[in-house]
PDB file of C-alpha atoms in Angstrom:
ATOM      1  CA  MET K  44      -7.023 -32.582  15.542  1.00 34.00           C
ATOM      2  CA  ARG K  45      -6.418 -29.825  13.707  1.00 39.00           C
ATOM      3  CA  THR K  46      -8.955 -28.217  11.433  1.00 44.00           C
ATOM      4  CA  LEU K  47      -8.178 -28.170   7.652  1.00 46.00           C
ATOM      5  CA  ARG K  48      -9.070 -24.552   6.176  1.00 60.00           C
ATOM      6  CA  PRO K  49      -9.466 -23.912   3.030  1.00 75.00           C
ATOM      7  CA  GLY K  50      -8.834 -21.200   0.410  1.00 90.00           C
ATOM      8  CA  ARG K  51     -11.329 -19.065  -0.102  1.00 94.00           C
ATOM      9  CA  VAL K  52     -11.932 -17.327  -4.025  1.00 95.00           C
ATOM     10  CA  THR K  53     -14.240 -14.362  -5.576  1.00 95.00           C
ATOM     11  CA  VAL K  54     -16.885 -15.377  -7.767  1.00 96.00           C
ATOM     12  CA  GLN K  55     -14.088 -14.215 -10.432  1.00 96.00           C
ATOM     13  CA  GLU K  56     -11.135 -16.240  -9.385  1.00 94.00           C
ATOM     14  CA  ALA K  57     -13.639 -18.765  -9.563  1.00 95.00           C
ATOM     15  CA  ALA K  58     -14.893 -18.474 -13.152  1.00 95.00           C
ATOM     16  CA  ARG K  59     -10.715 -18.533 -14.143  1.00 93.00           C
ATOM     17  CA  LEU K  60     -10.250 -22.099 -12.245  1.00 93.00           C
ATOM     18  CA  VAL K  61     -13.186 -23.236 -13.626  1.00 93.00           C
ATOM     19  CA  ALA K  62     -12.024 -22.717 -17.154  1.00 89.00           C
ATOM     20  CA  PRO K  63     -11.004 -25.805 -19.039  1.00 84.00           C
ATOM     21  CA  ALA K  64      -7.453 -24.218 -19.081  1.00 78.00           C
ATOM     22  CA  ASP K  65      -7.209 -24.630 -15.286  1.00 79.00           C
ATOM     23  CA  GLY K  66      -9.860 -27.435 -14.948  1.00 86.00           C
ATOM     24  CA  ALA K  67     -11.289 -27.170 -11.819  1.00 94.00           C
ATOM     25  CA  VAL K  68     -15.016 -28.728 -11.237  1.00 96.00           C
ATOM     26  CA  LEU K  69     -17.161 -26.152  -9.808  1.00 97.00           C
ATOM     27  CA  LEU K  70     -19.366 -27.799  -7.288  1.00 98.00           C
ATOM     28  CA  ASP K  71     -22.380 -26.642  -5.704  1.00 98.00           C
ATOM     29  CA  VAL K  72     -23.596 -27.837  -2.315  1.00 98.00           C
ATOM     30  CA  ARG K  73     -26.614 -26.114  -2.512  1.00 98.00           C
ATOM     31  CA  GLU K  74     -30.251 -28.286  -2.015  1.00 97.00           C
ATOM     32  CA  THR K  75     -32.002 -29.844  -5.131  1.00 97.00           C
ATOM     33  CA  LEU K  76     -34.650 -27.332  -5.200  1.00 97.00           C
ATOM     34  CA  GLU K  77     -32.328 -24.527  -5.318  1.00 97.00           C
ATOM     35  CA  TRP K  78     -30.377 -26.212  -7.916  1.00 97.00           C
ATOM     36  CA  ARG K  79     -33.316 -26.897 -10.657  1.00 97.00           C
ATOM     37  CA  ALA K  80     -34.066 -23.166 -10.077  1.00 97.00           C
ATOM     38  CA  GLY K  81     -30.554 -22.032 -11.680  1.00 97.00           C
ATOM     39  CA  HIS K  82     -27.021 -23.217 -11.226  1.00 98.00           C
ATOM     40  CA  ALA K  83     -23.987 -22.561 -13.045  1.00 97.00           C
ATOM     41  CA  PRO K  84     -23.467 -24.119 -16.379  1.00 95.00           C
ATOM     42  CA  GLY K  85     -21.403 -27.344 -16.240  1.00 94.00           C
ATOM     43  CA  ALA K  86     -21.439 -27.268 -12.668  1.00 96.00           C
ATOM     44  CA  VAL K  87     -21.653 -30.357 -10.690  1.00 97.00           C
ATOM     45  CA  HIS K  88     -23.914 -30.946  -8.196  1.00 97.00           C
ATOM     46  CA  LEU K  89     -23.882 -32.715  -4.383  1.00 98.00           C
ATOM     47  CA  PRO K  90     -26.072 -31.184  -1.581  1.00 98.00           C
ATOM     48  CA  LEU K  91     -24.076 -30.116   1.391  1.00 97.00           C
ATOM     49  CA  SER K  92     -26.505 -32.564   3.538  1.00 97.00           C
ATOM     50  CA  ALA K  93     -25.417 -35.897   1.213  1.00 97.00           C
ATOM     51  CA  LEU K  94     -21.877 -34.683   1.328  1.00 97.00           C
ATOM     52  CA  ALA K  95     -21.886 -34.417   5.406  1.00 95.00           C
ATOM     53  CA  ALA K  96     -23.980 -37.685   5.182  1.00 96.00           C
ATOM     54  CA  GLY K  97     -20.609 -39.283   3.790  1.00 95.00           C
ATOM     55  CA  ALA K  98     -21.518 -39.325  -0.042  1.00 96.00           C
ATOM     56  CA  ALA K  99     -18.865 -39.702  -2.438  1.00 95.00           C
ATOM     57  CA  LEU K 100     -17.691 -36.805  -5.208  1.00 95.00           C
ATOM     58  CA  PRO K 101     -19.633 -37.372  -8.344  1.00 94.00           C
ATOM     59  CA  ASP K 102     -17.402 -38.992 -10.902  1.00 92.00           C
ATOM     60  CA  ASP K 103     -16.624 -36.079 -12.897  1.00 89.00           C
ATOM     61  CA  ALA K 104     -15.535 -33.864  -9.666  1.00 92.00           C
ATOM     62  CA  GLN K 105     -13.306 -37.257  -8.656  1.00 92.00           C
ATOM     63  CA  ALA K 106      -9.359 -35.978  -8.518  1.00 90.00           C
ATOM     64  CA  ARG K 107      -9.825 -33.014  -9.541  1.00 92.00           C
ATOM     65  CA  PRO K 108      -9.666 -29.243  -7.539  1.00 94.00           C
ATOM     66  CA  LEU K 109     -12.831 -28.099  -6.598  1.00 96.00           C
ATOM     67  CA  VAL K 110     -14.374 -24.722  -6.517  1.00 97.00           C
ATOM     68  CA  VAL K 111     -17.611 -25.322  -3.982  1.00 98.00           C
ATOM     69  CA  ILE K 112     -20.579 -22.938  -4.375  1.00 98.00           C
ATOM     70  CA  CYS K 113     -23.855 -22.345  -2.504  1.00 98.00           C
ATOM     71  CA  ARG K 114     -26.115 -19.505  -2.356  1.00 97.00           C
ATOM     72  CA  SER K 115     -23.934 -17.313  -0.175  1.00 95.00           C
ATOM     73  CA  GLY K 116     -20.856 -18.810   0.712  1.00 91.00           C
ATOM     74  CA  ASN K 117     -21.966 -20.180   3.931  1.00 94.00           C
ATOM     75  CA  ARG K 118     -22.747 -23.683   3.302  1.00 96.00           C
ATOM     76  CA  SER K 119     -19.650 -23.859   0.588  1.00 97.00           C
ATOM     77  CA  GLN K 120     -17.339 -23.168   2.997  1.00 95.00           C
ATOM     78  CA  ARG K 121     -18.585 -25.916   5.505  1.00 96.00           C
ATOM     79  CA  ALA K 122     -18.601 -28.308   2.145  1.00 97.00           C
ATOM     80  CA  ALA K 123     -14.835 -27.075   1.584  1.00 96.00           C
ATOM     81  CA  GLU K 124     -13.615 -27.873   5.008  1.00 94.00           C
ATOM     82  CA  VAL K 125     -15.420 -31.518   4.751  1.00 95.00           C
ATOM     83  CA  LEU K 126     -13.910 -32.585   1.259  1.00 95.00           C
ATOM     84  CA  ALA K 127     -10.398 -30.894   2.587  1.00 93.00           C
ATOM     85  CA  ALA K 128     -11.072 -32.892   5.598  1.00 93.00           C
ATOM     86  CA  ARG K 129     -11.070 -35.856   3.002  1.00 93.00           C
ATOM     87  CA  GLY K 130      -7.617 -35.128   1.503  1.00 92.00           C
ATOM     88  CA  ALA K 131      -9.780 -32.880  -1.769  1.00 93.00           C
ATOM     89  CA  ARG K 132      -8.433 -29.852  -2.902  1.00 93.00           C
ATOM     90  CA  ALA K 133     -11.373 -27.676  -2.223  1.00 95.00           C
ATOM     91  CA  VAL K 134     -11.384 -23.835  -2.140  1.00 96.00           C
ATOM     92  CA  ASP K 135     -15.037 -22.047  -1.729  1.00 95.00           C
ATOM     93  CA  VAL K 136     -16.296 -19.138  -3.538  1.00 97.00           C
ATOM     94  CA  ILE K 137     -16.658 -16.127  -1.442  1.00 96.00           C
ATOM     95  CA  GLY K 138     -20.374 -14.635  -2.045  1.00 97.00           C
ATOM     96  CA  GLY K 139     -21.683 -17.880  -3.495  1.00 97.00           C
ATOM     97  CA  MET K 140     -24.599 -18.054  -6.638  1.00 98.00           C
ATOM     98  CA  ARG K 141     -25.850 -14.571  -5.281  1.00 97.00           C
ATOM     99  CA  ASP K 142     -22.590 -12.720  -6.449  1.00 98.00           C
ATOM    100  CA  TRP K 143     -22.001 -15.211  -9.324  1.00 98.00           C
ATOM    101  CA  ALA K 144     -25.262 -13.974 -10.823  1.00 97.00           C
ATOM    102  CA  ALA K 145     -24.641 -10.396  -9.559  1.00 97.00           C
ATOM    103  CA  ALA K 146     -20.966 -10.697 -11.644  1.00 97.00           C
ATOM    104  CA  GLY K 147     -23.125 -11.421 -14.631  1.00 97.00           C
ATOM    105  CA  PHE K 148     -22.350 -14.936 -15.050  1.00 97.00           C
ATOM    106  CA  PRO K 149     -24.706 -17.133 -16.406  1.00 96.00           C
ATOM    107  CA  VAL K 150     -27.305 -19.289 -14.787  1.00 98.00           C
ATOM    108  CA  VAL K 151     -29.356 -21.737 -15.858  1.00 97.00           C
ATOM    109  CA  ASP K 152     -32.478 -23.517 -14.750  1.00 97.00           C
ATOM    110  CA  ALA K 153     -32.963 -27.426 -14.546  1.00 94.00           C
ATOM    111  CA  HIS K 154     -34.097 -27.421 -18.482  1.00 95.00           C
ATOM    112  CA  GLY K 155     -30.889 -25.248 -19.897  1.00 93.00           C
ATOM    113  CA  GLY K 156     -33.085 -22.152 -19.661  1.00 95.00           C
ATOM    114  CA  ASN K 157     -32.685 -18.898 -17.678  1.00 96.00           C
ATOM    115  CA  GLY K 158     -32.135 -19.795 -14.161  1.00 97.00           C
ATOM    116  CA  THR K 159     -32.531 -17.687 -10.668  1.00 96.00           C
ATOM    117  CA  VAL K 160     -30.734 -17.887  -7.356  1.00 96.00           C
ATOM    118  CA  ALA K 161     -33.089 -19.259  -5.516  1.00 83.00           C
TER     119      ALA K 161
END
């Protein structure tokens, strides 16, 4: 069986893809504590551990292109491969949330305040 290799995008490309005009979903695959500490506004959360165990995509992400992000880009690459094998259109973000925050894109915590990348 051939492994599907989804594409990879920069944080700048990711931000454009998840803009309302393009309609992709930013899917954050970090664990819950990381997500609560800080995530991109509007992102949808599904930990890689749950995805790998067979969890379905959240309703907000069903049948939409997916831009997958984690802390540094390793887990998101694996998650994008899992999603592609399931037939989803998915790309992962090179550099993850670390590069997202370093590029000046917003990061919010679980309460909507200023978040940090854990």
